[in-house]
Structure formats: structure tokens, C-alpha cells
Short mmCIF file of C-alpha atoms in Angstrom, two decimals:
data_model
loop_
_atom_site.label_atom_id
_atom_site.label_comp_id
_atom_site.label_asym_id
_atom_site.label_seq_id
_atom_site.Cartn_x
_atom_site.Cartn_y
_atom_site.Cartn_z
CA MET A 1 -11.77 -31.35 -287.84
CA SER A 2 -13.42 -33.74 -290.24
CA LEU A 3 -17.17 -34.75 -290.18
CA ARG A 4 -17.05 -38.65 -289.47
CA ARG A 5 -14.65 -37.77 -285.95
CA LEU A 6 -17.56 -34.27 -285.39
CA PHE A 7 -19.78 -38.07 -284.83
CA ILE A 8 -17.49 -40.04 -283.26
CA ALA A 9 -16.39 -37.36 -280.48
CA ALA A 10 -19.97 -35.68 -280.28
CA PRO A 11 -21.13 -38.79 -278.67
CA ALA A 12 -18.13 -38.86 -275.69
CA ALA A 13 -19.10 -34.72 -275.26
CA LEU A 14 -23.13 -35.39 -274.22
CA LEU A 15 -22.07 -38.55 -271.99
CA ALA A 16 -19.91 -36.18 -270.28
CA LEU A 17 -22.43 -33.20 -270.55
CA PRO A 18 -24.33 -34.96 -267.84
CA ALA A 19 -21.41 -35.29 -264.98
CA LEU A 20 -20.33 -32.01 -265.49
CA ALA A 21 -24.14 -30.87 -264.93
CA ALA A 22 -24.82 -32.55 -261.67
CA PRO A 23 -23.01 -30.48 -259.14
CA ALA A 24 -25.10 -27.17 -260.42
CA ALA A 25 -28.44 -29.40 -260.57
CA ALA A 26 -27.19 -30.28 -257.02
CA ALA A 27 -26.48 -27.07 -255.53
CA SER A 28 -29.16 -25.53 -257.09
CA GLN A 29 -32.76 -25.89 -254.30
CA VAL A 30 -35.89 -25.22 -256.13
CA SER A 31 -38.32 -26.96 -255.33
CA PHE A 32 -41.18 -29.02 -257.73
CA ALA A 33 -44.68 -30.57 -258.33
CA GLN A 34 -44.72 -33.41 -256.95
CA ASP A 35 -46.80 -34.18 -260.74
CA ASP A 36 -43.80 -35.49 -262.48
CA SER A 37 -45.25 -35.45 -266.32
CA GLY A 38 -42.10 -34.56 -267.78
CA GLY A 39 -39.19 -35.28 -266.16
CA GLY A 40 -37.48 -38.51 -267.81
CA ARG A 41 -37.51 -36.63 -271.52
CA GLY A 42 -33.81 -35.61 -270.80
CA VAL A 43 -32.61 -39.65 -270.28
CA SER A 44 -34.56 -40.47 -273.04
CA ILE A 45 -33.21 -37.74 -275.43
CA VAL A 46 -29.87 -38.44 -274.57
CA ALA A 47 -29.72 -42.26 -275.34
CA LEU A 48 -31.84 -41.24 -278.82
CA LEU A 49 -28.88 -39.21 -279.49
CA LEU A 50 -26.05 -41.57 -278.91
CA ALA A 51 -28.51 -44.48 -280.72
CA LEU A 52 -28.12 -42.32 -284.17
CA ALA A 53 -24.84 -41.75 -283.66
CA GLY A 54 -24.46 -45.35 -283.90
CA VAL A 55 -26.72 -46.16 -287.23
CA VAL A 56 -24.43 -43.16 -288.70
CA ALA A 57 -21.16 -43.92 -287.19
CA GLY A 58 -22.49 -47.96 -289.21
CA VAL A 59 -23.51 -46.52 -291.78
CA LEU A 60 -20.02 -45.14 -292.91
CA ALA A 61 -18.06 -48.19 -291.44
CA LEU A 62 -20.49 -49.87 -293.62
CA ARG A 63 -20.13 -47.61 -296.67
CA SER A 64 -15.98 -48.03 -295.94
CA ALA A 65 -15.87 -51.41 -295.38
CA GLY A 66 -15.49 -52.64 -298.86
CA ARG A 67 -12.58 -50.17 -299.89
CA ALA A 68 -9.81 -50.92 -300.52
CA ASP A 69 -8.12 -47.75 -299.31
CA GLY A 70 -9.48 -49.09 -296.01
CA ARG A 71 -7.08 -46.36 -293.76
CA LYS A 72 -10.05 -46.37 -291.75
CA GLY A 73 -9.45 -50.11 -290.33
CA PRO A 74 -12.84 -51.37 -288.63
CA GLY A 75 -12.38 -48.49 -285.44
CA THR A 76 -15.37 -46.62 -287.04
CA ALA A 77 -17.60 -50.27 -287.37
CA PHE A 78 -16.37 -50.80 -283.31
CA ALA A 79 -17.40 -47.01 -282.35
CA ALA A 80 -20.91 -47.84 -283.85
CA VAL A 81 -21.50 -51.18 -282.33
CA GLY A 82 -20.21 -49.25 -278.42
CA LEU A 83 -22.06 -46.52 -279.62
CA GLY A 84 -25.88 -48.83 -279.73
CA LEU A 85 -24.23 -50.63 -276.69
CA VAL A 86 -24.36 -47.37 -274.94
CA GLY A 87 -27.42 -46.21 -275.73
CA ALA A 88 -29.07 -49.39 -275.72
CA VAL A 89 -27.92 -48.95 -271.44
CA VAL A 90 -28.73 -46.02 -271.01
CA ALA A 91 -32.38 -46.42 -272.61
CA ALA A 92 -33.21 -49.40 -270.57
CA VAL A 93 -32.09 -47.23 -267.57
CA ALA A 94 -34.40 -44.54 -268.81
CA LEU A 95 -37.41 -47.08 -269.19
CA ALA A 96 -36.59 -48.62 -265.40
CA GLY A 97 -37.32 -45.10 -263.97
CA SER A 98 -40.27 -44.56 -266.03
CA ASP A 99 -43.09 -45.33 -263.60
CA ALA A 100 -45.95 -43.81 -266.71
CA ASP A 101 -47.96 -45.11 -269.69
CA VAL A 102 -46.59 -43.61 -272.91
CA GLY A 103 -47.91 -40.11 -273.99
CA THR A 104 -47.62 -38.57 -270.50
CA GLY A 105 -44.57 -36.41 -271.29
CA ASN A 106 -42.05 -39.16 -269.17
CA GLY A 107 -39.71 -40.53 -271.87
CA GLN A 108 -41.36 -44.50 -272.02
CA GLY A 109 -41.95 -43.58 -276.45
CA GLY A 110 -38.68 -42.26 -276.98
CA ALA A 111 -36.65 -44.92 -274.71
CA MET A 112 -38.29 -47.34 -276.28
CA VAL A 113 -37.45 -45.56 -280.33
CA ALA A 114 -34.29 -45.59 -278.52
CA VAL A 115 -33.74 -49.08 -278.08
CA VAL A 116 -33.99 -50.40 -281.68
CA LEU A 117 -32.11 -47.34 -282.99
CA ALA A 118 -29.29 -48.19 -280.96
CA VAL A 119 -30.24 -53.33 -282.20
CA VAL A 120 -29.75 -51.21 -285.59
CA GLY A 121 -27.31 -48.98 -285.05
CA MET A 122 -24.94 -52.34 -283.19
CA ALA A 123 -26.29 -54.26 -286.02
CA ILE A 124 -25.18 -52.00 -289.03
CA GLY A 125 -22.51 -52.14 -286.84
CA GLY A 126 -20.98 -55.63 -286.49
CA LEU A 127 -21.69 -56.19 -289.74
CA ALA A 128 -19.52 -53.62 -290.90
CA LEU A 129 -17.10 -55.26 -288.48
CA ALA A 130 -17.24 -58.30 -290.39
CA ARG A 131 -17.15 -56.41 -293.63
CA SER A 132 -13.86 -54.91 -293.05
CA ARG A 133 -11.99 -57.95 -290.94
CA ARG A 134 -13.69 -60.89 -294.00
CA THR A 135 -11.37 -58.39 -297.10
CA ALA A 136 -8.37 -57.49 -295.23
#
């Protein structure tokens, strides 16, 4: 598997992990204390990884957008925009679910960074998409 396919397939696998882990989490009967510190970091980390994968895919698409061979076409640019959009939605869900301030361990700071990275990934992917359509 090439490195570019790995960058595109890894976020899809990350999206599938919560769906696979949900039945196992529901089956466990562990009671936690009322203190909810540190409980929302997982969603923020997933959002950060998705947004970062969108930025990486956007940079790869932007590098290959102006080339004459153009084997991939606009596929990687669409992947960058899609990963950025999904990362922004997951980060918005994490921000909506956080009930404390930044620095309390609930993932609000990471979700804010993920929103910024997702917007950057979507912008780079959109630029690569525009360049690939113009040169084709």
C-alpha cells in the first residue's frame, strides 16, 4: 500500500473504530465518579486526526495538481475537502458536548484547534481542486 493511500484509508478506519467500540463500552458496567474531567478528549483527538489527515491530503493534492501527468485527478483534493468537513463536524460535536472551560481536560481546546485545522484542510483541498480543474 502506498503512503498516499494510507493517508486516505487511515481516517476511514478511525471513523469505524467508535462504531466497533460502542457495543463493548455499553456492555461494561463500570461506574465512574461524577467528576467528568478528561472524558471528552477522545472525540477531540479523533477530530484532530481527521483534520490533520485533511491537511496532509490537501498538501499532497496541491503538489500534484499542477503536474502534467495528473494520474489521480481531483480525487485527493475531494478527499481533503471531505476529511476537513468531517473533522469540522466532529470538532463541532466535541465543542457542543464540552461543558467546562479550556484547560479542564474535557477536550475543548483540542476541538478548537481541530476546527482551525479542518478549515485549513478544506481551503487547501479546494485550492487543489480548482488547480486540477484548471489544468485539465
